Short mmCIF file of C-alpha atoms in Angstrom, two decimals:
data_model
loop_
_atom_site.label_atom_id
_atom_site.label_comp_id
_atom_site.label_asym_id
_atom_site.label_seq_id
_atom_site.Cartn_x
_atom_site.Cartn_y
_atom_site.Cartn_z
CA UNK A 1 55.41 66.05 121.53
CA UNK A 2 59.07 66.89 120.69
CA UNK A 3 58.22 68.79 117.88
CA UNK A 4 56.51 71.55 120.41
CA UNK A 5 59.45 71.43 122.90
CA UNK A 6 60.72 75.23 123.10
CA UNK A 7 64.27 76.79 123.32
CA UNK A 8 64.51 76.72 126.72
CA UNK A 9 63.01 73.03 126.53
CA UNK A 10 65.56 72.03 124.87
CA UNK A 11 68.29 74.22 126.92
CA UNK A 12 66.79 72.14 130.00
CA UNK A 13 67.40 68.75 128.59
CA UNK A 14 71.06 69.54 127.28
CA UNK A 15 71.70 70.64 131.47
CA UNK A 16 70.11 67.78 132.49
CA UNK A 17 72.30 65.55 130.51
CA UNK A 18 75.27 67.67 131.52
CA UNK A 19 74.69 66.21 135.21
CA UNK A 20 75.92 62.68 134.18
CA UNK A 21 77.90 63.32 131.15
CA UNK A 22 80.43 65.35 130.69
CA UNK A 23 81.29 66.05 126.68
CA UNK A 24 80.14 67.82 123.94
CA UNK A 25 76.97 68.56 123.25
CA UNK A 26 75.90 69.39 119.32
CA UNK A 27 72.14 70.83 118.57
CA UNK A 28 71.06 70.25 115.33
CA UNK A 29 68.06 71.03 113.06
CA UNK A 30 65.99 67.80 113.31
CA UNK A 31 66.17 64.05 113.51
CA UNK A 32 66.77 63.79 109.83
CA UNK A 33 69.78 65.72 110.16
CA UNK A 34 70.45 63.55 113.20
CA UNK A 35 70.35 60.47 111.00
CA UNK A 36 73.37 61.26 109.35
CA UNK A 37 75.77 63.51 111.87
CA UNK A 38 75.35 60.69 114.15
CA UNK A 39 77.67 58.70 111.76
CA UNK A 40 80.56 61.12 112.18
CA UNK A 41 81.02 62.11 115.50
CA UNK A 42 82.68 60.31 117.99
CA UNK A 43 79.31 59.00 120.43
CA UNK A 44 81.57 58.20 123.46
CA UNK A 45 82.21 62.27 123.67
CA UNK A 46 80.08 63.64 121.53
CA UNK A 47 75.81 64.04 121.77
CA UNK A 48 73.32 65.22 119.35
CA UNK A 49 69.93 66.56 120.33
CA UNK A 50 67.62 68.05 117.61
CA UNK A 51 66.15 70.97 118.28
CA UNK A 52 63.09 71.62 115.40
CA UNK A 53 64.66 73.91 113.48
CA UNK A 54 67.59 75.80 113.02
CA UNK A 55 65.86 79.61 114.52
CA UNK A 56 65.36 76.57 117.81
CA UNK A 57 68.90 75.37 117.68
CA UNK A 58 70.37 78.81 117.83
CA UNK A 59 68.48 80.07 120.22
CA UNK A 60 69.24 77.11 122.63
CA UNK A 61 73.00 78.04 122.48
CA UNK A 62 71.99 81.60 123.33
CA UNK A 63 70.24 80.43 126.40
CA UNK A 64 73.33 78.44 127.47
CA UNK A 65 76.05 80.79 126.22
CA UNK A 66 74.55 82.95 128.69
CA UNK A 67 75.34 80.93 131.63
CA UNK A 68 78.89 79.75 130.73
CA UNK A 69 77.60 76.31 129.73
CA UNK A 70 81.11 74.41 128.12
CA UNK A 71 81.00 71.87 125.41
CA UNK A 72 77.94 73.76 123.28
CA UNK A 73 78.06 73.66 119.60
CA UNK A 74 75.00 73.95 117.05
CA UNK A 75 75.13 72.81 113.20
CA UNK A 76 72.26 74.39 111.00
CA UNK A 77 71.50 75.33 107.63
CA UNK A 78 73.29 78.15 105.68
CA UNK A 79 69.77 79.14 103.95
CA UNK A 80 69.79 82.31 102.46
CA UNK A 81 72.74 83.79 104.79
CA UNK A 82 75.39 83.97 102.21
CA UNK A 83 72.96 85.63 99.33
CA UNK A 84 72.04 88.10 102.63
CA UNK A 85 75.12 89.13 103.36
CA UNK A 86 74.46 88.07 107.08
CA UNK A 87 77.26 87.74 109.00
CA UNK A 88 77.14 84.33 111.03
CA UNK A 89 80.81 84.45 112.77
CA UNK A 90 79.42 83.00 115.99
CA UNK A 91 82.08 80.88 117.94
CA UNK A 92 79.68 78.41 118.49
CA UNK A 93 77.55 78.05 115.26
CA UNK A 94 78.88 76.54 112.24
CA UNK A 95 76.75 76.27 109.28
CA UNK A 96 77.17 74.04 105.37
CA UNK A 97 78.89 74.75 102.93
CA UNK A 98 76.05 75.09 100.61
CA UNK A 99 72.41 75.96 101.29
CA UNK A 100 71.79 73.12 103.14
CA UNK A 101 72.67 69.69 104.48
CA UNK A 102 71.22 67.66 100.94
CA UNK A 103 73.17 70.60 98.70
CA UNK A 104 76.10 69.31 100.75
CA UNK A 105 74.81 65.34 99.70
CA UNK A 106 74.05 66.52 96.24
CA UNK A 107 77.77 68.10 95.74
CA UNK A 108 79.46 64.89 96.93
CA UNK A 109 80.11 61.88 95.26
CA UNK A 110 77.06 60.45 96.95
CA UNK A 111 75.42 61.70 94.05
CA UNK A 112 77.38 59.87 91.82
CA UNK A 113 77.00 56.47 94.09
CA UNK A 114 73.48 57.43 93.46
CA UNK A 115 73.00 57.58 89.69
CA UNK A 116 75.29 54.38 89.36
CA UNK A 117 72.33 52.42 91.16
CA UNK A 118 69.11 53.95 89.36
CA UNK A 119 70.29 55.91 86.28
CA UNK A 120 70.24 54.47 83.13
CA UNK A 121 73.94 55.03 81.30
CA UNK A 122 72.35 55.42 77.59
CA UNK A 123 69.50 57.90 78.48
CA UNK A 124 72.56 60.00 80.85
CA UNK A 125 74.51 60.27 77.64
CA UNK A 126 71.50 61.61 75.37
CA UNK A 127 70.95 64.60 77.98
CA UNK A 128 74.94 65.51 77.59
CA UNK A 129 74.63 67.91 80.58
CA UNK A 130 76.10 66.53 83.81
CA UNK A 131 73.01 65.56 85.45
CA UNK A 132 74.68 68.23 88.44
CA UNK A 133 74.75 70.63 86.42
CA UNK A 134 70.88 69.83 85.77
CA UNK A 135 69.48 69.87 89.05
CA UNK A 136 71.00 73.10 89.57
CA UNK A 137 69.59 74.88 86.72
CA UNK A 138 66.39 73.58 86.95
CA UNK A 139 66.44 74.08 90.87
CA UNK A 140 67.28 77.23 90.42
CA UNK A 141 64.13 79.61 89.58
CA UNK A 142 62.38 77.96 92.95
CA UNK A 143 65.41 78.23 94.97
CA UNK A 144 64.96 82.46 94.00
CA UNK A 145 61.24 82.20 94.41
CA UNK A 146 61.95 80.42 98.30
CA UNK A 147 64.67 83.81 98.62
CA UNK A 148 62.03 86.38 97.35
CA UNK A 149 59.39 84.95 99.20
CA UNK A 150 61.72 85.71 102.21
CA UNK A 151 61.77 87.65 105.19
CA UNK A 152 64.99 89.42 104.06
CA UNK A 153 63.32 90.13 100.40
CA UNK A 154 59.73 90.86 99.54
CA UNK A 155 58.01 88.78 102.43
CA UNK A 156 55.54 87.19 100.50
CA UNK A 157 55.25 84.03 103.03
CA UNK A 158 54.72 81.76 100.70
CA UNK A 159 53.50 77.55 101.62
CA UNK A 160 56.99 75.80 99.60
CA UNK A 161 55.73 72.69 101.40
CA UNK A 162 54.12 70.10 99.58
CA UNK A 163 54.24 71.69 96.40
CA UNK A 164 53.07 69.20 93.44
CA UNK A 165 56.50 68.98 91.20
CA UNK A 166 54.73 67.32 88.54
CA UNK A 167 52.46 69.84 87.69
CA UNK A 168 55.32 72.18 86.54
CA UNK A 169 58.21 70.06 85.28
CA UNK A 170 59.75 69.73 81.66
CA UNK A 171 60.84 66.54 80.88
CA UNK A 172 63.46 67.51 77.69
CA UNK A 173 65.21 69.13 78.98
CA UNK A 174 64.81 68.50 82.73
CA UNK A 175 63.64 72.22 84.05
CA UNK A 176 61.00 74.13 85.67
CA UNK A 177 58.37 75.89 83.84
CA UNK A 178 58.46 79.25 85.96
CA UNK A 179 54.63 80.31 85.26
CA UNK A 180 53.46 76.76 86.31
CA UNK A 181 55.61 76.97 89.59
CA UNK A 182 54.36 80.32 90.60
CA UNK A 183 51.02 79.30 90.07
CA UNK A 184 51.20 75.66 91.84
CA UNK A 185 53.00 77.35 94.95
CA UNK A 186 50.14 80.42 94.88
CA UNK A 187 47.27 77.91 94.79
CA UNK A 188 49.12 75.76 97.41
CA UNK A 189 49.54 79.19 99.63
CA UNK A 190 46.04 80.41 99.28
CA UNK A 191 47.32 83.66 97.84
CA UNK A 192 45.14 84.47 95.40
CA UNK A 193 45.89 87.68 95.02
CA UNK A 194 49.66 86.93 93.97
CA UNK A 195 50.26 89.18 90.73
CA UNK A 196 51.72 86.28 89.03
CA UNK A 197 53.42 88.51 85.84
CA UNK A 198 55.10 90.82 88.51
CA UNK A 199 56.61 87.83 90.53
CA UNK A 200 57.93 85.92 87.64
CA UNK A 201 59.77 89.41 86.27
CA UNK A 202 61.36 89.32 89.77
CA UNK A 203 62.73 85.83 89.36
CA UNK A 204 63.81 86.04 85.99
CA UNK A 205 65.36 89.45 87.00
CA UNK A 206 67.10 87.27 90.13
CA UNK A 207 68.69 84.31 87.63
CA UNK A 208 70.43 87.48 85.13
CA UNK A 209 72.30 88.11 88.19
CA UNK A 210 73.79 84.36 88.69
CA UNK A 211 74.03 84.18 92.11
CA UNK A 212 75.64 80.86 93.11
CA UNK A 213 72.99 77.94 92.54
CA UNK A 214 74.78 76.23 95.58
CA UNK A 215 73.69 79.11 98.14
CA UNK A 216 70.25 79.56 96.27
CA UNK A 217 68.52 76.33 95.46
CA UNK A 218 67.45 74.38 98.31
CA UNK A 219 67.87 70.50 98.56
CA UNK A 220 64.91 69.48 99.12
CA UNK A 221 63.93 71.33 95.54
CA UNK A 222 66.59 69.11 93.88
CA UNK A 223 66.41 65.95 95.73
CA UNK A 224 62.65 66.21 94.21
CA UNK A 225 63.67 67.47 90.75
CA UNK A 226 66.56 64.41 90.65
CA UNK A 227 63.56 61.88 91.62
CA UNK A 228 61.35 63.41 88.93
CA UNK A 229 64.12 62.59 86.50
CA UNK A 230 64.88 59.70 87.58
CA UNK A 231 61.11 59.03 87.08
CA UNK A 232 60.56 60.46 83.50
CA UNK A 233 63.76 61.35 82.14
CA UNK A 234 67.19 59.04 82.90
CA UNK A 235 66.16 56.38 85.13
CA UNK A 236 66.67 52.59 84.80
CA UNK A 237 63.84 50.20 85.86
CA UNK A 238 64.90 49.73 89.58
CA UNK A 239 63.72 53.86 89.51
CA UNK A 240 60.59 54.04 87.96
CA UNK A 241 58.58 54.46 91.14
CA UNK A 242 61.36 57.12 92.76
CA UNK A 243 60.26 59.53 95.48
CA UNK A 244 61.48 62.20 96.96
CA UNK A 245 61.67 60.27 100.30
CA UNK A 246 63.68 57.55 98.80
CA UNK A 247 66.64 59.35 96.54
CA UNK A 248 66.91 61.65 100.21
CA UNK A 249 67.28 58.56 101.83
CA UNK A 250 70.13 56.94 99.29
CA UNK A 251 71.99 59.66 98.93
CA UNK A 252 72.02 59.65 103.15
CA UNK A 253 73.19 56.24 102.88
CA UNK A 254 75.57 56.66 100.15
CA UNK A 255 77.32 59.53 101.88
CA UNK A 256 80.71 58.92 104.07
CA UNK A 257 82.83 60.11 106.63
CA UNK A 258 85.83 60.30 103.80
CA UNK A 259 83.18 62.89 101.61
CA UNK A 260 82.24 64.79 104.77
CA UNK A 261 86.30 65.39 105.98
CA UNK A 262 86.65 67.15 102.70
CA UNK A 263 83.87 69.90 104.10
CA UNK A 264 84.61 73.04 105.08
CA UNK A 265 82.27 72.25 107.97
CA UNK A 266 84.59 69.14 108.91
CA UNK A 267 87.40 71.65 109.52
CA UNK A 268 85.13 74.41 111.34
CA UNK A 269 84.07 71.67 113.61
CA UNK A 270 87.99 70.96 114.20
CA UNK A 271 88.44 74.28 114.44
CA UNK A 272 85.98 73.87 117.34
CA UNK A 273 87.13 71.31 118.98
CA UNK A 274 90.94 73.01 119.10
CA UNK A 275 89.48 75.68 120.52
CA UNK A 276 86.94 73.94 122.86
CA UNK A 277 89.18 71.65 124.67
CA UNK A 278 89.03 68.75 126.03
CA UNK A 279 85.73 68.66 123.98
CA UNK A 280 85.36 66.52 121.08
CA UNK A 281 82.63 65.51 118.30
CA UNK A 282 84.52 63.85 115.71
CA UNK A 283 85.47 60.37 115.40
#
């Protein structure tokens, strides 16, 4: 049921809880997000309530902006705003650093924690590239392909979800092969009539003008692309049967509070909170 609860659902619940508590209250993307925020902030002063996505989450602190409610904040996803040029200085949204919240996993040592536990130290030092540096380039032609699928670009409303990674990945070296993506995310859209030849010109086009791979590839995209290698390419034995679900779920788990204060998001939300008080979310 949650997953159909509105805007002004939500609103609702956050001014029902405000009648027996009286701190802040953050609105998030979803209860994966929820998994890990709820680690940092402070629970005695501080709630979370996921909202089903981050067009949800901002609209809920519309609703309640608009009657003076105190103590509001919403985190979401950067996306595409930063490679849009959109302007998101909003005194009670903060976004991530990077694209989104696994970007932000993926920068951190997390990563690192990561590879220590399933990568295998001989086959790392055969690739030579920093396995970072990896992900991002081979992230990088979907990440453009998710941005000129866009509303903001060509509006192709494309189906990203559940894409089959396998059936377009390069093993040596670790990358994408763009004409095999194009065609596993038009046959997993249903648009058939998606002139392949003109869309891969676009992305090529799109990766000569290097935007920044940490604004343009999205984390799900590499959390996949790091299992796949983990998989096929670098991986010890404890990671030959790697999924996407379970490298999202170590790096969660490998990520801490001393990685997430060196954020810029960690000081926006301080920012917040000096400007918000008595309100707190942090611990």
């Amino acid at each position: 049921m949650k997953k159909y609860l509105t805007a002004d659902d939500i609103a609702n619940s956050a001014r029902m809880m405000r009648t027996q508590y009286s701190g802040s209250i953050v609105i998030i993307e979803g209860s994966t997000d929820m998994r890990l925020y709820k680690r940092f902030v402070d629970d005695r002063k501080c709630r979370l309530i996921p909202a089903n996505g981050k067009e949800n989450a901002i609209k809920v602190v519309n609703i309640l902006e608009r009657s003076n409610f105190e103590g509001i904040l919403t985190i979401v996803d950067a996306d595409f705003w930063r490679l849009d040029g959109v302007d998101f200085e909003e005194r009670n949204v903060l976004v991530t650093d990077t694209h989104d919240l696994e970007t932000m996993l993926i920068e951190s040592e997390a990563l690192d924690r990561l590879l220590e536990e399933f990568a295998a130290p001989f086959k790392l030092q055969k690739i030579k590239t920093p396995v970072r540096e990896l992900l991002l380039e081979a992230a990088m032609p979907i990440g453009l392909f998710r941005w000129l699928s866009s509303s903001s670009k060509d509006k192709l409303s494309l189906r990203f979800k559940d894409m089959h990674f396998d059936s377009f990945m390069e093993k040596f070296p670790l990358s994408v092969n763009i004409r095999y993506m194009i065609r596993e995310v038009k046959e997993n859209s249903h648009e058939y009539s998606l002139n392949e030849k003109k869309v891969k010109k676009k992305i090529i086009a799109l990766l000569k003008e290097e935007h920044d791979p940490w604004q343009a590839c999205s984390g799900h995209d590499i959390v996949e692309i790091l299992a796949y290698g983990l998989r096929e390419v670098f991986g010890n034995s404890d990671s030959r049967y790697a999924t996407e679900g379970i490298v999202d779920r170590s790096l969660r788990l490998a990520y801490d509070i001393t990685m997430f204060r060196e954020t810029e998001l960690y000081r926006s939300i301080q920012e917040w909170e000096e400007q918000n008080q008595p309100f707190v979310v942090l611990q």
